[in-house]
Amino acid sequence: MTAYIIRRLLQAIPVLFVVSVLVFALIQVAPNNPLAIYQNNPDISPEDLERLAEQYGLNDPLPVKYLKWLSQTLRGDWGESLTTHRPVFDEIAERLPNTLNLSIIAFVISLIVSIPIGVVSAVRQYSWFDHITTTLAFMGHSVPVFWFGLLLIIVFSVNMQNPLAGTLLFPHAAPLPLFPGGGMTTLGADAPPPLVDRLWHLVLPVTMLSVVQLPQHVRYMRAGMLDVLKMDYIRTARGKGLSERVVTYKHALKNAAIPLVTIIALEVPHLFNGAVFTETIFSWPGMGRLFFDHAQRGDYPVLMGILMLSATLIVVFNLVADIAYAFLDPRIRYD
Amino acid sequence: MAQLTPTLALHVGQKNSARYDTLLSIAWRHFRKHRPALAGVAVLALLIFSAIAVPIITNYDATKTRVVEKYQAPSLQHPMGTDGLGRDVFIRSMDGGRISLLIGLTAMLLAVVIGTSVGALAGFYGGGVDNLLMRVADIMLTLPTLFVAILLTQLLRAGVIPFLSSGFVPIVLVIGATSWMSVSRLVRAAFLSIKEQEYIQAARAAGARNWRIILRHILPNALSPIIVAATLRVGAAIITESGLSYLGFGVQPPTPTWGNMLRNAQSEMDYAAWTAIFPGLFIFLTVIAVNYIGDGLRDALDPHHVE
């Protein structure tokens, strides 16, 4: 197993190298000028711009630029943003907690809700409960995420009022939306107590994100359970006279959860990427927004930092998923 | 599947006297029983028909602004209201629908053609070719799709590559280039198992060349998973198109698509929620119809079920 892990990690190095070359070229060939923000500034002359471009190495040929970036990164220095002039590491470290805050809560809620639904749906296959959940899962799978977010705002933020407005919890006088349609905290006076305020702002974005993940989790859990319930050892367990409860929740559930566990491992990297749509709609200052904003400015050190971080996480968690699979299912062996 | 046909046909033939059933008629018989899929076909047909017919019949210039009529709530005259420039949301949705559907179909075709070619070559030749092509797919899967799509759109729009920078060409290329990987894995798996079958050896012994074996003997037998994947890709492509357009990286206004109609919707929600509700509803309806059709096709084309 150790040899397998080492081999996989070694294989990852060329993959990440090629990814970095490709992404670097992709960013560079697109005609975004990081200095564009200065172009309309009358205080900055064309000579200054040229000097800045020279200073940042923007005039270097592409391979030189890439090698500079690579040697810097390999030494552990992620470089400096060309537009905010802050270290890339700080930019990411500032946004990552916001993104994780949102995505982990949504992910956990999605799992807590989907596992029991998937199990019951499989145990009572073709019952009305199963029909309703599979139909809902199908619909959830087909809904455009950002539109669902817009609908949430229309219903809960535009059309519903907070009944507690003006009380201790929500000092702001009515009319106050039931849930806010954007931001992470209340700005200005009359803010609710910090914890309440925080949770209050999380409700809609978390709902949007977890509803996106729910259908897939339910499907996996249901399919896994259906597969296992057909197995001989389940029949054996029933034949031994064990109660249906023990058979379902002790024998079947543990094995049925294996596919879900690997899916969870594969989804972890995406918790870090941030949800561009959710962050855009709810003006949430996370990783997705960071990428989106800097993509339009051609700020390649920041973009490379985000992309390589996420590519590395994807490679690592692919391996974690495979290891988890072998660990949970002794029938699977890697050599 | 090819080997299953005679048994199936014989089985059916006993009931239907001497009629010899083709694969198509067997598939249709199964598909017909899948009610949601039939409903999907009906909804999709209606949407396609109205997307073509409504703009022609109403003869309404969907790009012209009529500021005096802006933000009118849904009424008999404007069944889905008007937007901030006084344009009828329903007619614009039909106009945009034609473009969104077209983008969905062409992007799917591109993804399926790339995916099938890559998967077929990798599965058929194996060895070094397989290794190289599948590493490329791995690398594509290692990148966050949306991020790459955004960068790629900027690149294409800038006109770095001539002829590919205008209209809906960039978005089709971007969706195709970022979504062929799952198809290629599927096709590769099918090719790997089919190429070991005896009839392939027979074809080889009869002197058939490689490309003939790939195109005439393996591909037709790998067609059902490809058809199902292709159908589901249409839905996925429409969702991706609308998402990218929503973020401002898709087809540019004034040409409407379901995605870019929603672009300003958030700032208008307080007083004109209909501009946010209806275009999204059309995306939702289309994608769910397409996905149910895909579901029905999966059942219908599955060779393992015999009545």
PDB file of N, CA, C and O in Angstrom, chain B residues 147-184:
ATOM      1  N   PHE B 147     -13.606  27.765 -13.714  1.00  0.00           N
ATOM      2  CA  PHE B 147     -12.463  28.673 -13.803  1.00  0.00           C
ATOM      3  C   PHE B 147     -11.842  28.616 -15.200  1.00  0.00           C
ATOM      4  O   PHE B 147     -11.549  29.648 -15.810  1.00  0.00           O
ATOM      5  N   VAL B 148     -11.626  27.384 -15.691  1.00  0.00           N
ATOM      6  CA  VAL B 148     -11.025  27.230 -17.010  1.00  0.00           C
ATOM      7  C   VAL B 148     -11.946  27.811 -18.078  1.00  0.00           C
ATOM      8  O   VAL B 148     -11.498  28.480 -19.017  1.00  0.00           O
ATOM      9  N   ALA B 149     -13.252  27.581 -17.924  1.00  0.00           N
ATOM     10  CA  ALA B 149     -14.207  28.099 -18.902  1.00  0.00           C
ATOM     11  C   ALA B 149     -14.119  29.618 -18.966  1.00  0.00           C
ATOM     12  O   ALA B 149     -14.148  30.211 -20.047  1.00  0.00           O
ATOM     13  N   ILE B 150     -13.998  30.261 -17.811  1.00  0.00           N
ATOM     14  CA  ILE B 150     -13.908  31.726 -17.786  1.00  0.00           C
ATOM     15  C   ILE B 150     -12.646  32.200 -18.514  1.00  0.00           C
ATOM     16  O   ILE B 150     -12.700  33.090 -19.373  1.00  0.00           O
ATOM     17  N   LEU B 151     -11.508  31.564 -18.206  1.00  0.00           N
ATOM     18  CA  LEU B 151     -10.255  31.964 -18.857  1.00  0.00           C
ATOM     19  C   LEU B 151     -10.314  31.730 -20.364  1.00  0.00           C
ATOM     20  O   LEU B 151      -9.910  32.566 -21.162  1.00  0.00           O
ATOM     21  N   LEU B 152     -10.866  30.570 -20.743  1.00  0.00           N
ATOM     22  CA  LEU B 152     -10.925  30.201 -22.153  1.00  0.00           C
ATOM     23  C   LEU B 152     -11.829  31.160 -22.930  1.00  0.00           C
ATOM     24  O   LEU B 152     -11.528  31.541 -24.061  1.00  0.00           O
ATOM     25  N   THR B 153     -12.944  31.563 -22.309  1.00  0.00           N
ATOM     26  CA  THR B 153     -13.846  32.494 -22.980  1.00  0.00           C
ATOM     27  C   THR B 153     -13.141  33.818 -23.240  1.00  0.00           C
ATOM     28  O   THR B 153     -13.240  34.388 -24.335  1.00  0.00           O
ATOM     29  N   GLN B 154     -12.408  34.301 -22.228  1.00  0.00           N
ATOM     30  CA  GLN B 154     -11.679  35.565 -22.416  1.00  0.00           C
ATOM     31  C   GLN B 154     -10.717  35.453 -23.592  1.00  0.00           C
ATOM     32  O   GLN B 154     -10.604  36.353 -24.410  1.00  0.00           O
ATOM     33  N   LEU B 155     -10.039  34.314 -23.650  1.00  0.00           N
ATOM     34  CA  LEU B 155      -9.063  34.074 -24.705  1.00  0.00           C
ATOM     35  C   LEU B 155      -9.724  34.108 -26.084  1.00  0.00           C
ATOM     36  O   LEU B 155      -9.276  34.797 -26.997  1.00  0.00           O
ATOM     37  N   LEU B 156     -10.836  33.356 -26.222  1.00  0.00           N
ATOM     38  CA  LEU B 156     -11.485  33.263 -27.532  1.00  0.00           C
ATOM     39  C   LEU B 156     -12.102  34.590 -27.938  1.00  0.00           C
ATOM     40  O   LEU B 156     -12.015  35.002 -29.094  1.00  0.00           O
ATOM     41  N   ARG B 157     -12.723  35.266 -26.968  1.00  0.00           N
ATOM     42  CA  ARG B 157     -13.389  36.526 -27.277  1.00  0.00           C
ATOM     43  C   ARG B 157     -12.421  37.567 -27.796  1.00  0.00           C
ATOM     44  O   ARG B 157     -12.771  38.430 -28.587  1.00  0.00           O
ATOM     45  N   ALA B 158     -11.174  37.497 -27.293  1.00  0.00           N
ATOM     46  CA  ALA B 158     -10.196  38.505 -27.686  1.00  0.00           C
ATOM     47  C   ALA B 158      -9.790  38.360 -29.135  1.00  0.00           C
ATOM     48  O   ALA B 158      -9.124  39.224 -29.685  1.00  0.00           O
ATOM     49  N   GLY B 159     -10.205  37.258 -29.778  1.00  0.00           N
ATOM     50  CA  GLY B 159      -9.904  37.100 -31.188  1.00  0.00           C
ATOM     51  C   GLY B 159      -8.476  36.673 -31.432  1.00  0.00           C
ATOM     52  O   GLY B 159      -7.905  36.947 -32.488  1.00  0.00           O
ATOM     53  N   VAL B 160      -7.849  36.019 -30.438  1.00  0.00           N
ATOM     54  CA  VAL B 160      -6.486  35.531 -30.642  1.00  0.00           C
ATOM     55  C   VAL B 160      -6.478  34.517 -31.783  1.00  0.00           C
ATOM     56  O   VAL B 160      -5.581  34.485 -32.604  1.00  0.00           O
ATOM     57  N   ILE B 161      -7.545  33.694 -31.825  1.00  0.00           N
ATOM     58  CA  ILE B 161      -7.691  32.756 -32.933  1.00  0.00           C
ATOM     59  C   ILE B 161      -8.768  33.327 -33.854  1.00  0.00           C
ATOM     60  O   ILE B 161      -9.888  33.563 -33.412  1.00  0.00           O
ATOM     61  N   PRO B 162      -8.442  33.583 -35.117  1.00  0.00           N
ATOM     62  CA  PRO B 162      -9.436  34.215 -36.000  1.00  0.00           C
ATOM     63  C   PRO B 162     -10.667  33.334 -36.230  1.00  0.00           C
ATOM     64  O   PRO B 162     -10.600  32.123 -36.084  1.00  0.00           O
ATOM     65  N   PHE B 163     -11.777  33.949 -36.564  1.00  0.00           N
ATOM     66  CA  PHE B 163     -13.059  33.304 -36.909  1.00  0.00           C
ATOM     67  C   PHE B 163     -13.773  32.683 -35.711  1.00  0.00           C
ATOM     68  O   PHE B 163     -14.895  32.253 -35.821  1.00  0.00           O
ATOM     69  N   LEU B 164     -13.118  32.563 -34.573  1.00  0.00           N
ATOM     70  CA  LEU B 164     -13.761  31.859 -33.476  1.00  0.00           C
ATOM     71  C   LEU B 164     -14.160  32.802 -32.352  1.00  0.00           C
ATOM     72  O   LEU B 164     -14.403  32.388 -31.239  1.00  0.00           O
ATOM     73  N   SER B 165     -14.210  34.100 -32.645  1.00  0.00           N
ATOM     74  CA  SER B 165     -14.356  35.027 -31.531  1.00  0.00           C
ATOM     75  C   SER B 165     -15.746  35.634 -31.405  1.00  0.00           C
ATOM     76  O   SER B 165     -16.038  36.320 -30.443  1.00  0.00           O
ATOM     77  N   SER B 166     -16.631  35.395 -32.388  1.00  0.00           N
ATOM     78  CA  SER B 166     -17.887  36.146 -32.326  1.00  0.00           C
ATOM     79  C   SER B 166     -19.105  35.247 -32.191  1.00  0.00           C
ATOM     80  O   SER B 166     -19.012  34.032 -32.355  1.00  0.00           O
ATOM     81  N   GLY B 167     -20.248  35.877 -31.882  1.00  0.00           N
ATOM     82  CA  GLY B 167     -21.508  35.153 -31.767  1.00  0.00           C
ATOM     83  C   GLY B 167     -21.436  34.101 -30.698  1.00  0.00           C
ATOM     84  O   GLY B 167     -20.845  34.319 -29.644  1.00  0.00           O
ATOM     85  N   PHE B 168     -22.030  32.923 -30.971  1.00  0.00           N
ATOM     86  CA  PHE B 168     -21.998  31.920 -29.920  1.00  0.00           C
ATOM     87  C   PHE B 168     -20.929  30.859 -30.168  1.00  0.00           C
ATOM     88  O   PHE B 168     -20.908  29.826 -29.532  1.00  0.00           O
ATOM     89  N   VAL B 169     -19.987  31.154 -31.089  1.00  0.00           N
ATOM     90  CA  VAL B 169     -18.898  30.199 -31.312  1.00  0.00           C
ATOM     91  C   VAL B 169     -18.039  29.996 -30.051  1.00  0.00           C
ATOM     92  O   VAL B 169     -17.790  28.857 -29.649  1.00  0.00           O
ATOM     93  N   PRO B 170     -17.589  31.099 -29.380  1.00  0.00           N
ATOM     94  CA  PRO B 170     -16.726  30.874 -28.218  1.00  0.00           C
ATOM     95  C   PRO B 170     -17.367  29.986 -27.167  1.00  0.00           C
ATOM     96  O   PRO B 170     -16.747  29.048 -26.678  1.00  0.00           O
ATOM     97  N   ILE B 171     -18.626  30.250 -26.834  1.00  0.00           N
ATOM     98  CA  ILE B 171     -19.232  29.502 -25.738  1.00  0.00           C
ATOM     99  C   ILE B 171     -19.403  28.025 -26.092  1.00  0.00           C
ATOM    100  O   ILE B 171     -19.213  27.140 -25.252  1.00  0.00           O
ATOM    101  N   VAL B 172     -19.716  27.751 -27.378  1.00  0.00           N
ATOM    102  CA  VAL B 172     -19.841  26.355 -27.799  1.00  0.00           C
ATOM    103  C   VAL B 172     -18.488  25.649 -27.673  1.00  0.00           C
ATOM    104  O   VAL B 172     -18.388  24.539 -27.141  1.00  0.00           O
ATOM    105  N   LEU B 173     -17.424  26.321 -28.129  1.00  0.00           N
ATOM    106  CA  LEU B 173     -16.088  25.730 -28.035  1.00  0.00           C
ATOM    107  C   LEU B 173     -15.696  25.494 -26.579  1.00  0.00           C
ATOM    108  O   LEU B 173     -15.157  24.444 -26.228  1.00  0.00           O
ATOM    109  N   VAL B 174     -15.989  26.479 -25.731  1.00  0.00           N
ATOM    110  CA  VAL B 174     -15.609  26.358 -24.324  1.00  0.00           C
ATOM    111  C   VAL B 174     -16.334  25.188 -23.666  1.00  0.00           C
ATOM    112  O   VAL B 174     -15.720  24.359 -22.991  1.00  0.00           O
ATOM    113  N   ILE B 175     -17.645  25.092 -23.894  1.00  0.00           N
ATOM    114  CA  ILE B 175     -18.394  23.995 -23.267  1.00  0.00           C
ATOM    115  C   ILE B 175     -17.926  22.654 -23.822  1.00  0.00           C
ATOM    116  O   ILE B 175     -17.711  21.701 -23.080  1.00  0.00           O
ATOM    117  N   GLY B 176     -17.727  22.593 -25.155  1.00  0.00           N
ATOM    118  CA  GLY B 176     -17.259  21.348 -25.755  1.00  0.00           C
ATOM    119  C   GLY B 176     -15.908  20.935 -25.191  1.00  0.00           C
ATOM    120  O   GLY B 176     -15.691  19.789 -24.816  1.00  0.00           O
ATOM    121  N   ALA B 177     -15.002  21.911 -25.081  1.00  0.00           N
ATOM    122  CA  ALA B 177     -13.636  21.600 -24.659  1.00  0.00           C
ATOM    123  C   ALA B 177     -13.555  21.201 -23.193  1.00  0.00           C
ATOM    124  O   ALA B 177     -12.623  20.520 -22.783  1.00  0.00           O
ATOM    125  N   THR B 178     -14.537  21.617 -22.383  1.00  0.00           N
ATOM    126  CA  THR B 178     -14.444  21.299 -20.959  1.00  0.00           C
ATOM    127  C   THR B 178     -15.370  20.156 -20.548  1.00  0.00           C
ATOM    128  O   THR B 178     -15.484  19.859 -19.365  1.00  0.00           O
ATOM    129  N   SER B 179     -16.063  19.516 -21.503  1.00  0.00           N
ATOM    130  CA  SER B 179     -17.023  18.498 -21.062  1.00  0.00           C
ATOM    131  C   SER B 179     -16.939  17.183 -21.824  1.00  0.00           C
ATOM    132  O   SER B 179     -17.830  16.351 -21.714  1.00  0.00           O
ATOM    133  N   TRP B 180     -15.854  16.958 -22.595  1.00  0.00           N
ATOM    134  CA  TRP B 180     -15.790  15.720 -23.379  1.00  0.00           C
ATOM    135  C   TRP B 180     -15.240  14.552 -22.573  1.00  0.00           C
ATOM    136  O   TRP B 180     -15.342  13.400 -22.981  1.00  0.00           O
ATOM    137  N   MET B 181     -14.660  14.830 -21.410  1.00  0.00           N
ATOM    138  CA  MET B 181     -13.892  13.802 -20.706  1.00  0.00           C
ATOM    139  C   MET B 181     -14.745  12.614 -20.258  1.00  0.00           C
ATOM    140  O   MET B 181     -14.330  11.463 -20.388  1.00  0.00           O
ATOM    141  N   SER B 182     -15.951  12.906 -19.720  1.00  0.00           N
ATOM    142  CA  SER B 182     -16.772  11.788 -19.242  1.00  0.00           C
ATOM    143  C   SER B 182     -17.190  10.901 -20.411  1.00  0.00           C
ATOM    144  O   SER B 182     -17.225   9.674 -20.295  1.00  0.00           O
ATOM    145  N   VAL B 183     -17.493  11.531 -21.566  1.00  0.00           N
ATOM    146  CA  VAL B 183     -17.870  10.739 -22.742  1.00  0.00           C
ATOM    147  C   VAL B 183     -16.706   9.851 -23.171  1.00  0.00           C
ATOM    148  O   VAL B 183     -16.883   8.673 -23.491  1.00  0.00           O
ATOM    149  N   SER B 184     -15.492  10.397 -23.137  1.00  0.00           N
ATOM    150  CA  SER B 184     -14.356   9.609 -23.618  1.00  0.00           C
ATOM    151  C   SER B 184     -14.095   8.404 -22.720  1.00  0.00           C
ATOM    152  O   SER B 184     -13.750   7.327 -23.197  1.00  0.00           O
TER     153      SER B 184
END
